Short mmCIF file of C-alpha atoms in Angstrom, two decimals:
data_model
loop_
_atom_site.label_atom_id
_atom_site.label_comp_id
_atom_site.label_asym_id
_atom_site.label_seq_id
_atom_site.Cartn_x
_atom_site.Cartn_y
_atom_site.Cartn_z
CA UNK A 1 33.79 -20.13 -7.13
CA UNK A 2 36.71 -17.80 -6.60
CA UNK A 3 37.04 -14.19 -8.67
CA UNK A 4 39.49 -11.35 -8.47
CA UNK A 5 37.14 -8.37 -7.42
CA UNK A 6 38.48 -4.48 -7.94
CA UNK A 7 37.30 -1.97 -5.46
CA UNK A 8 38.44 1.31 -5.87
CA UNK A 9 42.10 1.28 -6.06
CA UNK A 10 42.70 -2.12 -4.26
CA UNK A 11 42.57 -5.96 -5.49
CA UNK A 12 41.11 -7.82 -2.96
CA UNK A 13 42.30 -11.37 -4.02
CA UNK A 14 40.17 -14.58 -3.25
CA UNK A 15 36.97 -13.08 -2.37
CA UNK A 16 33.93 -15.84 -2.12
CA UNK A 17 31.42 -14.82 -4.58
CA UNK A 18 28.07 -16.68 -4.37
CA UNK A 19 25.16 -16.47 -7.20
CA UNK A 20 21.80 -15.86 -6.25
CA UNK A 21 19.76 -16.15 -9.19
CA UNK A 22 19.42 -18.69 -11.34
CA UNK A 23 20.28 -19.36 -15.13
CA UNK A 24 16.87 -19.74 -17.01
CA UNK A 25 18.14 -22.47 -19.82
CA UNK A 26 20.34 -24.31 -17.50
CA UNK A 27 19.35 -28.05 -16.38
CA UNK A 28 20.74 -28.16 -13.19
CA UNK A 29 19.07 -24.80 -11.99
CA UNK A 30 15.98 -26.27 -13.14
CA UNK A 31 15.59 -29.50 -10.92
CA UNK A 32 12.34 -30.22 -9.24
CA UNK A 33 12.77 -29.26 -5.65
CA UNK A 34 10.99 -30.68 -2.77
CA UNK A 35 8.85 -27.59 -1.32
CA UNK A 36 10.45 -26.57 2.33
CA UNK A 37 7.30 -25.93 4.55
CA UNK A 38 8.73 -23.72 6.49
CA UNK A 39 9.75 -21.51 3.82
CA UNK A 40 6.33 -21.15 2.36
CA UNK A 41 4.81 -20.20 5.94
CA UNK A 42 7.11 -17.65 6.03
CA UNK A 43 6.67 -16.46 2.88
CA UNK A 44 2.60 -16.71 3.13
CA UNK A 45 2.99 -14.78 6.60
CA UNK A 46 4.98 -12.00 5.53
CA UNK A 47 1.72 -11.81 2.59
CA UNK A 48 -0.35 -11.20 5.49
CA UNK A 49 -1.92 -7.34 6.30
CA UNK A 50 -0.29 -6.27 9.79
CA UNK A 51 -4.16 -7.25 11.22
CA UNK A 52 -4.07 -10.27 10.34
CA UNK A 53 0.16 -10.07 11.13
CA UNK A 54 0.12 -8.79 14.85
CA UNK A 55 -2.93 -7.90 17.27
CA UNK A 56 -1.75 -4.46 18.05
CA UNK A 57 0.04 -1.83 16.12
CA UNK A 58 3.71 -2.19 15.48
CA UNK A 59 4.37 1.55 14.75
CA UNK A 60 2.77 4.98 15.02
CA UNK A 61 1.67 5.15 11.67
CA UNK A 62 -0.28 1.95 11.82
CA UNK A 63 -2.09 3.53 14.62
CA UNK A 64 -4.24 5.96 12.12
CA UNK A 65 -6.49 3.49 10.79
CA UNK A 66 -6.19 0.26 12.65
CA UNK A 67 -9.43 0.47 14.14
CA UNK A 68 -11.79 0.77 11.36
CA UNK A 69 -14.93 1.50 13.45
CA UNK A 70 -16.12 5.48 13.63
CA UNK A 71 -15.63 6.96 16.41
CA UNK A 72 -19.16 8.75 16.29
CA UNK A 73 -22.16 6.84 14.88
CA UNK A 74 -23.13 8.12 11.32
CA UNK A 75 -26.82 9.63 11.94
CA UNK A 76 -28.06 10.76 8.52
CA UNK A 77 -30.43 12.63 10.27
CA UNK A 78 -28.27 14.93 12.33
CA UNK A 79 -27.48 18.00 10.11
CA UNK A 80 -24.65 18.45 12.60
CA UNK A 81 -22.31 16.05 10.58
CA UNK A 82 -24.22 15.61 7.63
CA UNK A 83 -24.22 18.85 5.13
CA UNK A 84 -26.33 17.80 2.19
CA UNK A 85 -27.02 20.08 -0.95
CA UNK A 86 -30.50 22.03 -0.38
CA UNK A 87 -31.95 23.04 -3.60
CA UNK A 88 -33.73 26.80 -2.52
CA UNK A 89 -35.43 29.78 -4.97
CA UNK A 90 -31.93 31.73 -4.68
CA UNK A 91 -29.59 28.48 -5.37
CA UNK A 92 -32.39 27.33 -8.17
CA UNK A 93 -32.27 30.84 -9.49
CA UNK A 94 -28.62 31.37 -9.58
CA UNK A 95 -27.92 27.52 -11.23
CA UNK A 96 -30.38 28.62 -14.18
CA UNK A 97 -28.66 31.72 -14.54
CA UNK A 98 -24.99 29.83 -14.62
CA UNK A 99 -26.56 27.37 -16.87
CA UNK A 100 -27.77 29.91 -19.11
CA UNK A 101 -24.22 31.51 -19.79
CA UNK A 102 -24.97 35.19 -17.81
CA UNK A 103 -21.87 36.36 -16.68
CA UNK A 104 -22.61 39.31 -14.65
CA UNK A 105 -23.97 37.59 -11.70
CA UNK A 106 -21.15 36.54 -10.53
#
């Protein structure tokens, strides 16, 4: 299909124009076509995550989350790595005064 295309102030004659999208109500575009195995494999390959596609990182941004194993063994009883909320007499007293609405002790 040849059309005249206007580009800025010039008229470009006899430029080939190819339609990419199909028309949903056209009978010749809705004919069943055989499945292309190479194309389907390409689509499935691109839909995979980067860890399944590549053995190593491809960009520097991928290096951040590539290895999911922690560098340090997360031990729950090690107080240097885990800061749990500890209740003492002072913290319980302050929680009660805030719960009562006493604004003097802020």
